[in-house]
């Protein structure tokens, strides 16, 4: 594994650069926010009309089919910030309520195409995810965090970039928190150098029953890897690390491993390090999952189904990014036909753009 630390050798150097930040330093600044102007909104409306005229399926819509003469430059700048800067940005002011679900999905997909390449989010091959409470328990190994209202601890996702568009907010709660993985790495290195090298050891992550039958149920990868040039790539999901222990072939976690996980959670969750964001309707959050860990607090939803919390989700990959820390290109769809609710399928993979 390129960039891993030698357990018997010198400790890795602290991370440096714009990816190392603390939430307290950014909370009162809007340098990470892009507020859409009336001109931007007019461009989106024109792009949506042009995309509709091409009579394409949503999944075949490319950036060229969704032209944004000026906003494309803003998105390119954001993509550079995601990869080489602080690692996240929020775009505010998308008219999600006025657009309605299908048109909002098309606009979200078109914007995503200007930032990265969408990849599958689950074994069913869904490219456009719907984040809402389905009543499932996070303790169920088959449950993903986007299917429950329970609090989600700090973690990273399975693609290079994560995009979330808020269509409806919950009644209460549901705040999103971000933290610089590099800042957490440096804190562990400073506070517990005896544990720091363990971040560079391989651990087993539960694949949550989404692997092909011939493949193992877990993925082995280090929590931290250094890319060429010294940039940090972090992979962390304590729920998946611990649920992988249900498989007898997985090496047992040691007490020091749990100490490390506790320390990562403590640092990431501290007010000094985390940045709290209340996503409002029309807010689009973009983040680099290599350099940003994110969490969500528990929420209470509305009673009326049409008002319940609903976010759209894209996983995006950067084809040129080195894969020294293992694949981060989404979930490989299973080559099987699975029965599923037809309404849900149509919603997740719409056939045609709305007219």
Coordinates of C-alpha atoms in Angstrom, one line a residue:
X1 CA 0.0 0.0 0.0
X2 CA 1.7 3.2 -1.2
X3 CA 2.2 5.8 1.4
X4 CA 1.6 3.6 4.5
X5 CA 3.7 4.0 7.6
X6 CA 6.0 1.4 8.8
X7 CA 4.7 0.2 12.2
X8 CA 8.3 -0.2 13.4
X9 CA 9.6 3.0 11.8
X10 CA 9.2 6.7 12.0
X11 CA 5.8 8.3 12.4
X12 CA 4.2 10.0 9.4
X13 CA 4.7 13.8 9.1
X14 CA 1.8 16.1 10.1
X15 CA -0.5 17.2 7.2
X16 CA -0.2 20.8 6.0
X17 CA -2.0 23.1 3.6
X18 CA -5.5 24.3 3.1
X19 CA -7.1 20.9 3.8
X20 CA -6.1 21.4 7.4
X21 CA -8.7 23.6 9.1
X22 CA -10.7 23.9 12.2
X23 CA -14.5 24.5 12.3
X24 CA -14.1 27.4 14.7
X25 CA -12.0 29.3 12.2
X26 CA -14.6 28.9 9.4
X27 CA -18.0 29.1 11.2
X28 CA -18.4 32.9 10.8
X29 CA -17.1 33.1 7.2
X30 CA -18.8 32.5 3.9
X31 CA -15.8 31.8 1.8
X32 CA -17.0 28.3 1.4
X33 CA -20.5 29.4 0.2
X34 CA -21.6 30.2 -3.4
X35 CA -25.0 32.1 -3.4
X36 CA -26.7 31.7 -6.8
X37 CA -27.5 35.0 -8.5
X38 CA -30.5 35.7 -10.7
X39 CA -28.2 35.3 -13.7
X40 CA -27.1 31.8 -12.4
X41 CA -30.8 30.8 -12.0
X42 CA -31.6 32.0 -15.5
X43 CA -28.7 29.8 -16.8
X44 CA -30.1 26.8 -14.9
X45 CA -33.6 27.4 -16.4
X46 CA -32.1 27.6 -19.9
X47 CA -30.0 24.5 -19.4
X48 CA -33.0 22.5 -18.1
X49 CA -35.0 23.6 -21.2
X50 CA -32.2 22.6 -23.5
X51 CA -31.7 19.2 -21.8
X52 CA -35.5 18.5 -22.1
X53 CA -35.3 19.2 -25.8
X54 CA -32.6 16.5 -26.3
X55 CA -35.1 13.8 -25.2
X56 CA -32.4 12.0 -23.1
X57 CA -32.7 9.7 -20.1
X58 CA -31.5 11.4 -17.0
X59 CA -28.6 8.9 -16.7
X60 CA -27.4 9.8 -20.2
X61 CA -27.4 13.5 -19.6
X62 CA -23.8 14.9 -19.7
X63 CA -22.3 18.3 -18.9
X64 CA -22.4 19.1 -22.6
X65 CA -26.2 18.5 -22.6
X66 CA -26.6 20.9 -19.6
X67 CA -24.6 24.0 -20.7
X68 CA -23.9 26.6 -18.1
X69 CA -21.9 29.5 -19.7
X70 CA -20.8 31.2 -16.5
X71 CA -21.9 28.9 -13.7
X72 CA -19.7 26.1 -15.2
X73 CA -16.7 28.2 -14.3
X74 CA -17.8 28.6 -10.7
X75 CA -18.3 24.9 -10.5
X76 CA -14.9 24.2 -11.9
X77 CA -13.4 26.5 -9.3
X78 CA -15.4 24.6 -6.6
X79 CA -14.1 21.3 -8.0
X80 CA -10.5 22.6 -7.5
X81 CA -11.3 23.7 -4.0
X82 CA -12.7 20.2 -3.3
X83 CA -9.6 18.5 -4.5
X84 CA -6.8 20.8 -3.6
X85 CA -8.3 23.2 -1.0
X86 CA -10.5 23.0 2.1
X87 CA -12.4 20.1 0.6
X88 CA -16.0 21.3 0.7
X89 CA -18.4 24.0 -0.5
X90 CA -22.1 24.9 -0.2
X91 CA -24.1 26.2 -3.1
X92 CA -27.2 28.1 -1.9
X93 CA -30.4 29.2 -3.6
X94 CA -31.4 26.4 -5.9
X95 CA -35.2 26.7 -6.3
X96 CA -35.9 23.2 -5.2
X97 CA -39.5 23.8 -4.2
X98 CA -40.5 25.6 -7.4
X99 CA -38.8 23.0 -9.6
X100 CA -40.5 20.0 -7.9
X101 CA -38.9 16.6 -7.5
X102 CA -38.3 15.5 -11.2
X103 CA -37.0 18.8 -12.4
X104 CA -34.9 19.3 -9.3
X105 CA -33.3 15.8 -9.9
X106 CA -32.5 16.9 -13.4
X107 CA -30.8 20.1 -12.3
X108 CA -29.0 18.3 -9.6
X109 CA -27.7 15.7 -12.0
X110 CA -26.7 18.4 -14.5
X111 CA -24.7 20.3 -11.9
X112 CA -23.0 17.1 -10.7
X113 CA -21.8 16.4 -14.2
X114 CA -19.9 19.7 -14.1
X115 CA -18.0 18.6 -11.0
X116 CA -17.4 14.8 -11.5
X117 CA -18.6 11.5 -12.9
X118 CA -21.6 9.9 -11.1
X119 CA -21.1 6.3 -9.9
X120 CA -23.4 3.7 -8.4
X121 CA -24.3 4.1 -4.7
X122 CA -25.5 0.6 -4.0
X123 CA -25.5 -2.9 -5.5
X124 CA -28.8 -2.2 -7.4
X125 CA -26.8 0.3 -9.5
X126 CA -28.7 3.4 -8.3
X127 CA -26.9 6.5 -9.5
X128 CA -29.3 9.1 -8.0
X129 CA -29.9 8.5 -4.3
X130 CA -32.8 9.6 -2.2
X131 CA -31.9 10.3 1.4
X132 CA -34.9 9.8 3.8
X133 CA -36.0 7.8 6.8
X134 CA -37.3 4.4 5.9
X135 CA -37.8 3.3 9.5
X136 CA -34.8 0.9 9.4
X137 CA -32.4 0.4 12.3
X138 CA -28.8 1.4 11.9
X139 CA -28.0 -1.8 13.9
X140 CA -29.2 -3.9 10.9
X141 CA -26.1 -4.8 8.9
X142 CA -28.1 -4.2 5.7
X143 CA -29.0 -0.6 6.6
X144 CA -27.3 2.4 5.2
X145 CA -27.1 5.7 7.0
X146 CA -29.3 7.5 4.4
X147 CA -32.2 5.1 5.3
X148 CA -32.6 6.1 8.9
X149 CA -33.3 9.1 11.1
X150 CA -30.7 7.9 13.7
X151 CA -27.6 10.0 14.4
X152 CA -24.7 9.1 12.1
X153 CA -21.2 9.4 13.6
X154 CA -18.3 10.9 11.6
X155 CA -17.5 8.8 8.5
X156 CA -16.4 8.9 4.9
X157 CA -18.4 7.6 1.9
X158 CA -17.5 5.2 -0.9
X159 CA -16.7 7.7 -3.7
X160 CA -14.3 10.6 -4.2
X161 CA -17.0 13.2 -3.9
X162 CA -20.4 13.5 -2.1
X163 CA -23.1 15.8 -3.3
X164 CA -26.3 16.4 -1.3
X165 CA -29.2 18.6 -2.3
X166 CA -31.9 19.4 0.3
X167 CA -35.4 19.2 -1.1
X168 CA -37.2 19.2 2.3
X169 CA -35.8 19.7 5.8
X170 CA -36.9 17.8 8.9
X171 CA -39.2 19.2 11.6
X172 CA -36.2 19.3 14.0
X173 CA -32.6 18.1 14.1
X174 CA -30.7 16.6 11.3
X175 CA -27.8 19.1 11.4
X176 CA -24.8 18.1 9.3
X177 CA -21.3 18.4 10.7
X178 CA -18.0 18.4 8.7
X179 CA -14.5 18.0 10.0
X180 CA -11.1 18.2 8.3
X181 CA -9.7 14.6 8.2
X182 CA -6.2 16.1 8.0
X183 CA -6.8 18.1 11.2
X184 CA -8.0 15.0 13.0
X185 CA -5.0 13.1 11.7
X186 CA -2.7 15.7 13.1
X187 CA -4.4 15.8 16.5
X188 CA -4.1 12.0 16.8
X189 CA -0.4 12.3 15.9
X190 CA 0.1 15.0 18.5
X191 CA -2.0 13.6 21.3
X192 CA -1.3 9.9 21.0
X193 CA 1.7 9.2 18.8
X194 CA 1.6 5.6 20.1
X195 CA -1.7 5.1 18.3
X196 CA -1.0 7.2 15.2
X197 CA 0.8 4.5 13.2
X198 CA -2.3 2.3 13.5
X199 CA -4.1 4.7 11.2
X200 CA -1.9 3.4 8.4
X201 CA -2.6 -0.3 9.1
X202 CA -5.2 -2.1 7.0
X203 CA -8.6 -2.7 8.6
X204 CA -11.6 -4.6 7.4
X205 CA -14.8 -2.6 6.4
X206 CA -18.1 -4.4 6.2
X207 CA -19.5 -4.3 2.6
X208 CA -23.1 -4.6 4.0
X209 CA -24.1 -7.5 1.8
X210 CA -23.4 -5.6 -1.4
X211 CA -20.5 -7.7 -2.7
X212 CA -20.8 -10.2 -5.6
X213 CA -21.2 -13.8 -4.4
X214 CA -17.6 -14.7 -5.3
X215 CA -16.1 -11.8 -3.4
X216 CA -15.3 -11.4 0.3
X217 CA -17.9 -9.6 2.5
X218 CA -15.3 -7.0 3.6
X219 CA -12.9 -4.6 2.1
X220 CA -9.4 -4.2 3.6
X221 CA -7.9 -0.7 3.6
X222 CA -6.0 1.6 5.9
X223 CA -7.7 4.5 7.7
X224 CA -5.1 6.8 6.3
X225 CA -2.9 6.9 3.2
X226 CA -0.6 9.5 1.8
X227 CA -1.0 10.3 -1.9
X228 CA 1.9 11.4 -4.1
X229 CA 2.9 14.9 -2.9
X230 CA 1.9 14.1 0.7
X231 CA -1.9 14.7 0.6
X232 CA -3.9 12.6 3.0
X233 CA -6.7 10.3 2.0
X234 CA -8.9 9.2 4.9
X235 CA -11.3 6.2 5.0
X236 CA -13.3 5.9 8.2
X237 CA -16.6 4.4 9.2
X238 CA -16.7 3.0 12.7
X239 CA -20.1 1.3 12.1
X240 CA -18.6 -0.7 9.2
X241 CA -15.4 -1.4 11.0
X242 CA -17.2 -2.9 14.0
X243 CA -19.9 -4.7 12.1
X244 CA -17.1 -6.4 10.0
X245 CA -16.3 -8.3 13.3
X246 CA -19.3 -10.5 12.7
X247 CA -17.3 -12.4 10.1
X248 CA -15.0 -15.1 11.7
X249 CA -12.3 -14.6 9.0
X250 CA -11.8 -10.9 9.9
X251 CA -8.9 -10.2 12.3
X252 CA -10.1 -9.2 15.7
X253 CA -9.9 -5.5 16.7
X254 CA -7.4 -4.9 19.5
X255 CA -8.0 -2.7 22.5
X256 CA -5.6 -0.1 21.0
X257 CA -7.7 -0.1 17.8
X258 CA -10.8 0.8 19.9
X259 CA -8.8 3.5 21.7
X260 CA -7.8 4.9 18.3
X261 CA -11.5 4.9 17.1
X262 CA -12.5 6.6 20.4
X263 CA -9.9 9.3 19.9
X264 CA -10.9 10.0 16.3
X265 CA -14.5 10.3 17.3
X266 CA -13.7 12.5 20.2
X267 CA -11.5 14.9 18.1
X268 CA -13.9 15.0 15.2
X269 CA -16.9 15.7 17.4
X270 CA -15.3 18.5 19.4
X271 CA -16.7 22.0 18.8
X272 CA -13.1 23.2 18.2
X273 CA -12.7 20.9 15.2
X274 CA -16.1 20.4 13.6
X275 CA -18.1 22.8 11.5
X276 CA -21.9 22.5 11.9
X277 CA -24.2 23.3 8.9
X278 CA -27.9 23.4 8.9
X279 CA -28.9 22.5 5.3
X280 CA -31.9 24.5 4.2
X281 CA -34.2 23.7 1.2
X282 CA -32.2 24.5 -1.9
X283 CA -28.8 24.1 -0.4
X284 CA -26.3 21.9 -2.3
X285 CA -23.4 20.5 -0.2
X286 CA -20.3 19.2 -2.0
X287 CA -17.4 17.5 -0.2
X288 CA -14.3 15.5 -0.9
X289 CA -14.7 12.2 1.0
X290 CA -10.9 11.7 1.1
X291 CA -10.3 14.9 3.1
X292 CA -13.6 15.5 4.8
X293 CA -15.5 13.4 7.3
X294 CA -19.1 14.1 7.9
X295 CA -21.8 13.3 10.5
X296 CA -25.5 14.0 11.0
X297 CA -27.5 14.4 14.2
X298 CA -30.7 12.5 14.8
X299 CA -33.8 14.2 13.5
X300 CA -37.6 14.2 14.0
X301 CA -39.7 14.2 10.9
X302 CA -43.0 15.7 10.0
X303 CA -46.1 13.5 10.2
X304 CA -47.3 14.3 6.7
X305 CA -45.5 12.2 4.1
X306 CA -45.2 15.1 1.6
X307 CA -43.3 17.2 4.2
X308 CA -40.8 14.5 5.4
X309 CA -37.1 15.2 5.1
X310 CA -35.8 14.4 1.7
X311 CA -32.3 15.0 0.2
X312 CA -30.9 13.9 -3.2
X313 CA -27.5 12.3 -3.2
X314 CA -24.8 11.8 -5.8
X315 CA -21.6 10.0 -5.5
X316 CA -19.0 11.4 -7.9
X317 CA -15.6 10.1 -8.8
X318 CA -12.5 11.8 -10.2
X319 CA -11.1 9.5 -12.9
X320 CA -7.6 11.0 -12.7
X321 CA -7.3 10.5 -8.9
X322 CA -4.6 8.0 -7.9
X323 CA -6.2 4.8 -6.3
X324 CA -3.4 4.3 -3.8
X325 CA -5.9 3.9 -0.9
X326 CA -8.1 1.4 -2.6
X327 CA -11.0 1.9 -4.9
X328 CA -13.2 4.9 -4.1
X329 CA -15.4 4.6 -7.2
X330 CA -18.8 3.7 -5.7
X331 CA -20.4 0.2 -5.4
X332 CA -20.1 -2.3 -8.2
X333 CA -23.7 -3.2 -9.2
X334 CA -24.6 -6.9 -8.9
X335 CA -25.3 -8.6 -12.2
X336 CA -28.7 -9.9 -11.1
X337 CA -32.3 -8.8 -11.4
X338 CA -33.8 -7.9 -8.0
X339 CA -37.5 -7.3 -7.4
X340 CA -38.2 -3.9 -6.1
X341 CA -41.0 -1.4 -5.8
X342 CA -41.7 0.0 -9.3
X343 CA -42.5 3.5 -8.0
X344 CA -39.2 3.6 -6.1
X345 CA -37.3 2.4 -9.2
X346 CA -38.9 5.1 -11.3
X347 CA -38.0 7.7 -8.8
X348 CA -34.4 6.7 -8.5
X349 CA -33.7 6.1 -12.2
X350 CA -36.2 8.3 -14.1
X351 CA -36.6 7.4 -17.7
X352 CA -37.0 10.8 -19.3
X353 CA -36.5 14.4 -18.2
X354 CA -39.6 16.2 -17.0
X355 CA -41.5 18.2 -19.5

